[in-house]
Amino acid sequence: MLIGDIADIRSGMVITRKKAMNKNEVKATYDMFTLKNIDSLNEPFEQFQSNDVLSSQHFTEEGDILFRLNYPYSATYIDASKKQLLIPSTFAVIKVQVDLFLPEYVAWYLNTAFVKKELEKGQSGTKIPSTNKATLSAIPIEQIDIEQQRNIVQLYKLHLQEKQLLTSLIEEKEKLFQAQTNKVLQGI
């Protein structure tokens, strides 16, 4: 089975075509999903000022998967906290259409080393490698039991939580180190 067999894949919107060039052109302002929002839980969404009212097809829905089309490739599952965000053309939107696959599982699968190697085979571009809808559609995916998919998703969520906690710990340790060195320097 291929990703293209189980999902509908389309590109995000080319935002330069709808970007307001000055304040007088602004018809609507939207929150936009960006590269900074892929792994971060606390990163605010970028504001996009549009010269037009945009169709709902250009926005995320709960259950979507956003896939970064240039290196380093990564997939993000869209939960309730990330719905109704404008999708730029640097991402593909993957909508799982088959009940045999959990969208969260497909997102995890698209982040595996196997998929990254498959993407390298079909990449284009020399300085910044990129991929496309056809290459994504041709990625093989094995059907496994839904319960196994749920278990993998739970394990993956725990892994992401642990990474976030470790990042926070590093940031706090850095603050502690800076405070201690400032205290020592003030004592000189």
PDB file of C-alpha atoms in Angstrom:
ATOM      1  CA  MET A   1       0.000   0.000   0.000  1.00  0.00           C
ATOM      2  CA  LEU A   2       1.191   3.543  -0.723  1.00  0.00           C
ATOM      3  CA  ILE A   3       0.540   6.835   1.087  1.00  0.00           C
ATOM      4  CA  GLY A   4      -1.288   8.014  -2.037  1.00  0.00           C
ATOM      5  CA  ASP A   5      -3.674   5.038  -1.698  1.00  0.00           C
ATOM      6  CA  ILE A   6      -4.795   5.998   1.800  1.00  0.00           C
ATOM      7  CA  ALA A   7      -4.651   9.798   1.739  1.00  0.00           C
ATOM      8  CA  ASP A   8      -5.463  12.902  -0.239  1.00  0.00           C
ATOM      9  CA  ILE A   9      -2.359  15.090  -0.624  1.00  0.00           C
ATOM     10  CA  ARG A  10      -2.273  18.719  -1.743  1.00  0.00           C
ATOM     11  CA  SER A  11       0.102  21.658  -1.446  1.00  0.00           C
ATOM     12  CA  GLY A  12      -0.371  24.679   0.761  1.00  0.00           C
ATOM     13  CA  MET A  13      -1.115  28.131  -0.618  1.00  0.00           C
ATOM     14  CA  VAL A  14       1.476  30.331  -2.328  1.00  0.00           C
ATOM     15  CA  ILE A  15       1.121  33.169   0.166  1.00  0.00           C
ATOM     16  CA  THR A  16       2.987  35.816  -1.821  1.00  0.00           C
ATOM     17  CA  ARG A  17      -0.015  35.986  -4.170  1.00  0.00           C
ATOM     18  CA  LYS A  18      -2.360  36.971  -1.338  1.00  0.00           C
ATOM     19  CA  LYS A  19      -0.050  39.056   0.857  1.00  0.00           C
ATOM     20  CA  ALA A  20      -1.214  42.634   1.451  1.00  0.00           C
ATOM     21  CA  MET A  21       1.528  45.055   0.435  1.00  0.00           C
ATOM     22  CA  ASN A  22       0.269  47.895   2.637  1.00  0.00           C
ATOM     23  CA  LYS A  23      -2.276  48.484   5.404  1.00  0.00           C
ATOM     24  CA  ASN A  24      -4.910  49.732   2.953  1.00  0.00           C
ATOM     25  CA  GLU A  25      -4.926  46.373   1.125  1.00  0.00           C
ATOM     26  CA  VAL A  26      -5.546  44.260   4.250  1.00  0.00           C
ATOM     27  CA  LYS A  27      -8.897  42.441   3.983  1.00  0.00           C
ATOM     28  CA  ALA A  28      -8.198  39.820   6.683  1.00  0.00           C
ATOM     29  CA  THR A  29      -5.500  38.694   9.127  1.00  0.00           C
ATOM     30  CA  TYR A  30      -4.881  35.012   9.755  1.00  0.00           C
ATOM     31  CA  ASP A  31      -2.706  32.894  12.037  1.00  0.00           C
ATOM     32  CA  MET A  32      -0.261  30.967   9.860  1.00  0.00           C
ATOM     33  CA  PHE A  33       1.574  27.678  10.492  1.00  0.00           C
ATOM     34  CA  THR A  34       5.316  28.116   9.955  1.00  0.00           C
ATOM     35  CA  LEU A  35       8.490  26.064  10.268  1.00  0.00           C
ATOM     36  CA  LYS A  36       8.868  27.304  13.864  1.00  0.00           C
ATOM     37  CA  ASN A  37       5.586  25.611  14.805  1.00  0.00           C
ATOM     38  CA  ILE A  38       6.602  22.096  13.752  1.00  0.00           C
ATOM     39  CA  ASP A  39       8.095  20.902  17.027  1.00  0.00           C
ATOM     40  CA  SER A  40       7.320  23.737  19.397  1.00  0.00           C
ATOM     41  CA  LEU A  41       4.360  23.736  21.737  1.00  0.00           C
ATOM     42  CA  ASN A  42       4.763  27.345  22.875  1.00  0.00           C
ATOM     43  CA  GLU A  43       5.811  29.152  19.709  1.00  0.00           C
ATOM     44  CA  PRO A  44       3.224  31.788  18.721  1.00  0.00           C
ATOM     45  CA  PHE A  45       1.765  31.595  15.225  1.00  0.00           C
ATOM     46  CA  GLU A  46       2.848  34.155  12.652  1.00  0.00           C
ATOM     47  CA  GLN A  47       0.241  36.692  11.547  1.00  0.00           C
ATOM     48  CA  PHE A  48      -0.486  36.857   7.815  1.00  0.00           C
ATOM     49  CA  GLN A  49      -2.190  39.946   6.414  1.00  0.00           C
ATOM     50  CA  SER A  50      -4.137  39.042   3.308  1.00  0.00           C
ATOM     51  CA  ASN A  51      -5.399  41.192   0.464  1.00  0.00           C
ATOM     52  CA  ASP A  52      -8.380  38.835   0.145  1.00  0.00           C
ATOM     53  CA  VAL A  53     -10.726  36.700   2.252  1.00  0.00           C
ATOM     54  CA  LEU A  54      -9.361  33.181   1.857  1.00  0.00           C
ATOM     55  CA  SER A  55     -11.247  29.947   1.265  1.00  0.00           C
ATOM     56  CA  SER A  56     -11.435  27.385   4.092  1.00  0.00           C
ATOM     57  CA  GLN A  57      -9.454  24.902   1.959  1.00  0.00           C
ATOM     58  CA  HIS A  58      -6.295  26.882   2.774  1.00  0.00           C
ATOM     59  CA  PHE A  59      -6.564  26.220   6.524  1.00  0.00           C
ATOM     60  CA  THR A  60      -5.746  23.295   8.791  1.00  0.00           C
ATOM     61  CA  GLU A  61      -8.422  21.009  10.176  1.00  0.00           C
ATOM     62  CA  GLU A  62      -8.131  18.677  13.125  1.00  0.00           C
ATOM     63  CA  GLY A  63      -6.846  15.333  11.828  1.00  0.00           C
ATOM     64  CA  ASP A  64      -4.726  16.828   9.032  1.00  0.00           C
ATOM     65  CA  ILE A  65      -1.038  16.077   8.693  1.00  0.00           C
ATOM     66  CA  LEU A  66       1.261  18.873   7.545  1.00  0.00           C
ATOM     67  CA  PHE A  67       4.416  17.705   5.821  1.00  0.00           C
ATOM     68  CA  ARG A  68       7.406  19.979   5.306  1.00  0.00           C
ATOM     69  CA  LEU A  69       8.354  19.718   1.628  1.00  0.00           C
ATOM     70  CA  ASN A  70      11.984  20.772   1.971  1.00  0.00           C
ATOM     71  CA  TYR A  71      14.849  19.309   3.969  1.00  0.00           C
ATOM     72  CA  PRO A  72      14.782  18.389   6.814  1.00  0.00           C
ATOM     73  CA  TYR A  73      11.458  16.735   6.038  1.00  0.00           C
ATOM     74  CA  SER A  74       9.024  16.398   8.924  1.00  0.00           C
ATOM     75  CA  ALA A  75       5.354  15.683   9.523  1.00  0.00           C
ATOM     76  CA  THR A  76       3.095  17.248  12.148  1.00  0.00           C
ATOM     77  CA  TYR A  77      -0.316  15.982  13.208  1.00  0.00           C
ATOM     78  CA  ILE A  78      -2.856  18.787  13.533  1.00  0.00           C
ATOM     79  CA  ASP A  79      -4.779  18.547  16.802  1.00  0.00           C
ATOM     80  CA  ALA A  80      -7.438  20.937  18.142  1.00  0.00           C
ATOM     81  CA  SER A  81      -4.791  23.485  19.220  1.00  0.00           C
ATOM     82  CA  LYS A  82      -3.484  23.854  15.646  1.00  0.00           C
ATOM     83  CA  LYS A  83      -6.680  23.976  13.621  1.00  0.00           C
ATOM     84  CA  GLN A  84      -7.775  26.942  11.462  1.00  0.00           C
ATOM     85  CA  LEU A  85      -4.197  27.946  10.594  1.00  0.00           C
ATOM     86  CA  LEU A  86      -3.197  29.159   7.152  1.00  0.00           C
ATOM     87  CA  ILE A  87      -1.023  26.602   5.332  1.00  0.00           C
ATOM     88  CA  PRO A  88       1.825  28.053   3.233  1.00  0.00           C
ATOM     89  CA  SER A  89       3.221  26.263   0.170  1.00  0.00           C
ATOM     90  CA  THR A  90       6.263  25.024   2.114  1.00  0.00           C
ATOM     91  CA  PHE A  91       3.928  22.302   3.413  1.00  0.00           C
ATOM     92  CA  ALA A  92       1.788  19.584   1.912  1.00  0.00           C
ATOM     93  CA  VAL A  93      -1.538  18.775   3.566  1.00  0.00           C
ATOM     94  CA  ILE A  94      -2.219  15.072   3.973  1.00  0.00           C
ATOM     95  CA  LYS A  95      -5.758  13.974   4.773  1.00  0.00           C
ATOM     96  CA  VAL A  96      -6.025  10.281   5.625  1.00  0.00           C
ATOM     97  CA  GLN A  97      -9.086   8.896   3.824  1.00  0.00           C
ATOM     98  CA  VAL A  98      -9.002   5.273   5.005  1.00  0.00           C
ATOM     99  CA  ASP A  99     -10.332   4.069   8.374  1.00  0.00           C
ATOM    100  CA  LEU A 100      -7.577   1.445   8.590  1.00  0.00           C
ATOM    101  CA  PHE A 101      -4.989   4.116   9.465  1.00  0.00           C
ATOM    102  CA  LEU A 102      -4.869   6.659  12.299  1.00  0.00           C
ATOM    103  CA  PRO A 103      -3.690  10.087  11.071  1.00  0.00           C
ATOM    104  CA  GLU A 104      -1.388  10.334  14.136  1.00  0.00           C
ATOM    105  CA  TYR A 105       0.210   7.023  13.155  1.00  0.00           C
ATOM    106  CA  VAL A 106       0.727   8.192   9.552  1.00  0.00           C
ATOM    107  CA  ALA A 107       2.357  11.394  10.865  1.00  0.00           C
ATOM    108  CA  TRP A 108       4.695   9.333  13.054  1.00  0.00           C
ATOM    109  CA  TYR A 109       5.470   7.003  10.139  1.00  0.00           C
ATOM    110  CA  LEU A 110       6.345   9.940   7.874  1.00  0.00           C
ATOM    111  CA  ASN A 111       8.957  11.005  10.450  1.00  0.00           C
ATOM    112  CA  THR A 112      10.750   7.623  10.472  1.00  0.00           C
ATOM    113  CA  ALA A 113      14.268   7.069   9.108  1.00  0.00           C
ATOM    114  CA  PHE A 114      12.875   4.697   6.467  1.00  0.00           C
ATOM    115  CA  VAL A 115      10.647   7.403   4.989  1.00  0.00           C
ATOM    116  CA  LYS A 116      13.449   9.983   5.103  1.00  0.00           C
ATOM    117  CA  LYS A 117      15.608   7.601   3.015  1.00  0.00           C
ATOM    118  CA  GLU A 118      12.740   7.058   0.566  1.00  0.00           C
ATOM    119  CA  LEU A 119      12.385  10.822   0.181  1.00  0.00           C
ATOM    120  CA  GLU A 120      16.103  11.227  -0.506  1.00  0.00           C
ATOM    121  CA  LYS A 121      15.707   8.959  -3.545  1.00  0.00           C
ATOM    122  CA  GLY A 122      13.138  11.259  -5.120  1.00  0.00           C
ATOM    123  CA  GLN A 123      14.355  14.645  -3.944  1.00  0.00           C
ATOM    124  CA  SER A 124      15.035  17.581  -6.210  1.00  0.00           C
ATOM    125  CA  GLY A 125      17.090  20.697  -5.700  1.00  0.00           C
ATOM    126  CA  THR A 126      20.777  21.033  -5.016  1.00  0.00           C
ATOM    127  CA  LYS A 127      21.233  23.553  -2.223  1.00  0.00           C
ATOM    128  CA  ILE A 128      17.991  22.877  -0.352  1.00  0.00           C
ATOM    129  CA  PRO A 129      16.636  19.439  -1.235  1.00  0.00           C
ATOM    130  CA  SER A 130      12.864  19.273  -1.608  1.00  0.00           C
ATOM    131  CA  THR A 131      10.174  16.756  -2.425  1.00  0.00           C
ATOM    132  CA  ASN A 132       6.723  16.841  -4.014  1.00  0.00           C
ATOM    133  CA  LYS A 133       3.249  15.321  -3.953  1.00  0.00           C
ATOM    134  CA  ALA A 134       4.140  12.504  -6.377  1.00  0.00           C
ATOM    135  CA  THR A 135       7.099  11.369  -4.262  1.00  0.00           C
ATOM    136  CA  LEU A 136       5.022  11.523  -1.073  1.00  0.00           C
ATOM    137  CA  SER A 137       2.216   9.551  -2.716  1.00  0.00           C
ATOM    138  CA  ALA A 138       4.640   6.783  -3.722  1.00  0.00           C
ATOM    139  CA  ILE A 139       5.935   6.101  -0.191  1.00  0.00           C
ATOM    140  CA  PRO A 140       5.004   2.562   0.884  1.00  0.00           C
ATOM    141  CA  ILE A 141       3.153   2.066   4.183  1.00  0.00           C
ATOM    142  CA  GLU A 142       2.284  -1.251   5.805  1.00  0.00           C
ATOM    143  CA  GLN A 143      -1.122  -1.723   7.346  1.00  0.00           C
ATOM    144  CA  ILE A 144      -0.872  -2.787  10.982  1.00  0.00           C
ATOM    145  CA  ASP A 145      -3.568  -3.399  13.570  1.00  0.00           C
ATOM    146  CA  ILE A 146      -5.288  -0.206  14.845  1.00  0.00           C
ATOM    147  CA  GLU A 147      -4.398  -1.106  18.443  1.00  0.00           C
ATOM    148  CA  GLN A 148      -0.710  -1.338  17.499  1.00  0.00           C
ATOM    149  CA  GLN A 149      -1.037   2.041  15.781  1.00  0.00           C
ATOM    150  CA  ARG A 150      -2.526   3.514  18.990  1.00  0.00           C
ATOM    151  CA  ASN A 151       0.356   2.075  21.019  1.00  0.00           C
ATOM    152  CA  ILE A 152       2.932   3.592  18.675  1.00  0.00           C
ATOM    153  CA  VAL A 153       1.134   6.956  18.795  1.00  0.00           C
ATOM    154  CA  GLN A 154       1.095   6.910  22.627  1.00  0.00           C
ATOM    155  CA  LEU A 155       4.790   6.020  22.726  1.00  0.00           C
ATOM    156  CA  TYR A 156       5.538   8.789  20.234  1.00  0.00           C
ATOM    157  CA  LYS A 157       3.578  11.351  22.290  1.00  0.00           C
ATOM    158  CA  LEU A 158       5.583  10.368  25.378  1.00  0.00           C
ATOM    159  CA  HIS A 159       8.792  10.706  23.373  1.00  0.00           C
ATOM    160  CA  LEU A 160       7.804  14.223  22.234  1.00  0.00           C
ATOM    161  CA  GLN A 161       6.890  15.211  25.813  1.00  0.00           C
ATOM    162  CA  GLU A 162      10.255  13.976  27.032  1.00  0.00           C
ATOM    163  CA  LYS A 163      12.066  15.967  24.325  1.00  0.00           C
ATOM    164  CA  GLN A 164      10.121  19.099  25.315  1.00  0.00           C
ATOM    165  CA  LEU A 165      10.951  18.576  28.995  1.00  0.00           C
ATOM    166  CA  LEU A 166      14.632  18.068  28.210  1.00  0.00           C
ATOM    167  CA  THR A 167      14.682  21.240  26.123  1.00  0.00           C
ATOM    168  CA  SER A 168      13.063  23.155  28.995  1.00  0.00           C
ATOM    169  CA  LEU A 169      15.568  21.687  31.438  1.00  0.00           C
ATOM    170  CA  ILE A 170      18.482  22.802  29.238  1.00  0.00           C
ATOM    171  CA  GLU A 171      17.022  26.326  29.039  1.00  0.00           C
ATOM    172  CA  GLU A 172      16.616  26.480  32.832  1.00  0.00           C
ATOM    173  CA  LYS A 173      20.157  25.151  33.393  1.00  0.00           C
ATOM    174  CA  GLU A 174      21.462  27.849  31.049  1.00  0.00           C
ATOM    175  CA  LYS A 175      19.631  30.544  33.051  1.00  0.00           C
ATOM    176  CA  LEU A 176      21.038  29.114  36.276  1.00  0.00           C
ATOM    177  CA  PHE A 177      24.564  29.085  34.859  1.00  0.00           C
ATOM    178  CA  GLN A 178      24.235  32.697  33.647  1.00  0.00           C
ATOM    179  CA  ALA A 179      22.918  33.833  37.044  1.00  0.00           C
ATOM    180  CA  GLN A 180      25.752  32.069  38.882  1.00  0.00           C
ATOM    181  CA  THR A 181      28.474  33.476  36.614  1.00  0.00           C
ATOM    182  CA  ASN A 182      26.971  36.989  36.856  1.00  0.00           C
ATOM    183  CA  LYS A 183      27.015  36.648  40.661  1.00  0.00           C
ATOM    184  CA  VAL A 184      30.672  35.578  40.611  1.00  0.00           C
ATOM    185  CA  LEU A 185      31.612  38.423  38.263  1.00  0.00           C
ATOM    186  CA  GLN A 186      29.821  40.990  40.440  1.00  0.00           C
ATOM    187  CA  GLY A 187      31.839  39.775  43.434  1.00  0.00           C
ATOM    188  CA  ILE A 188      35.164  40.527  41.712  1.00  0.00           C
TER     189      ILE A 188
END
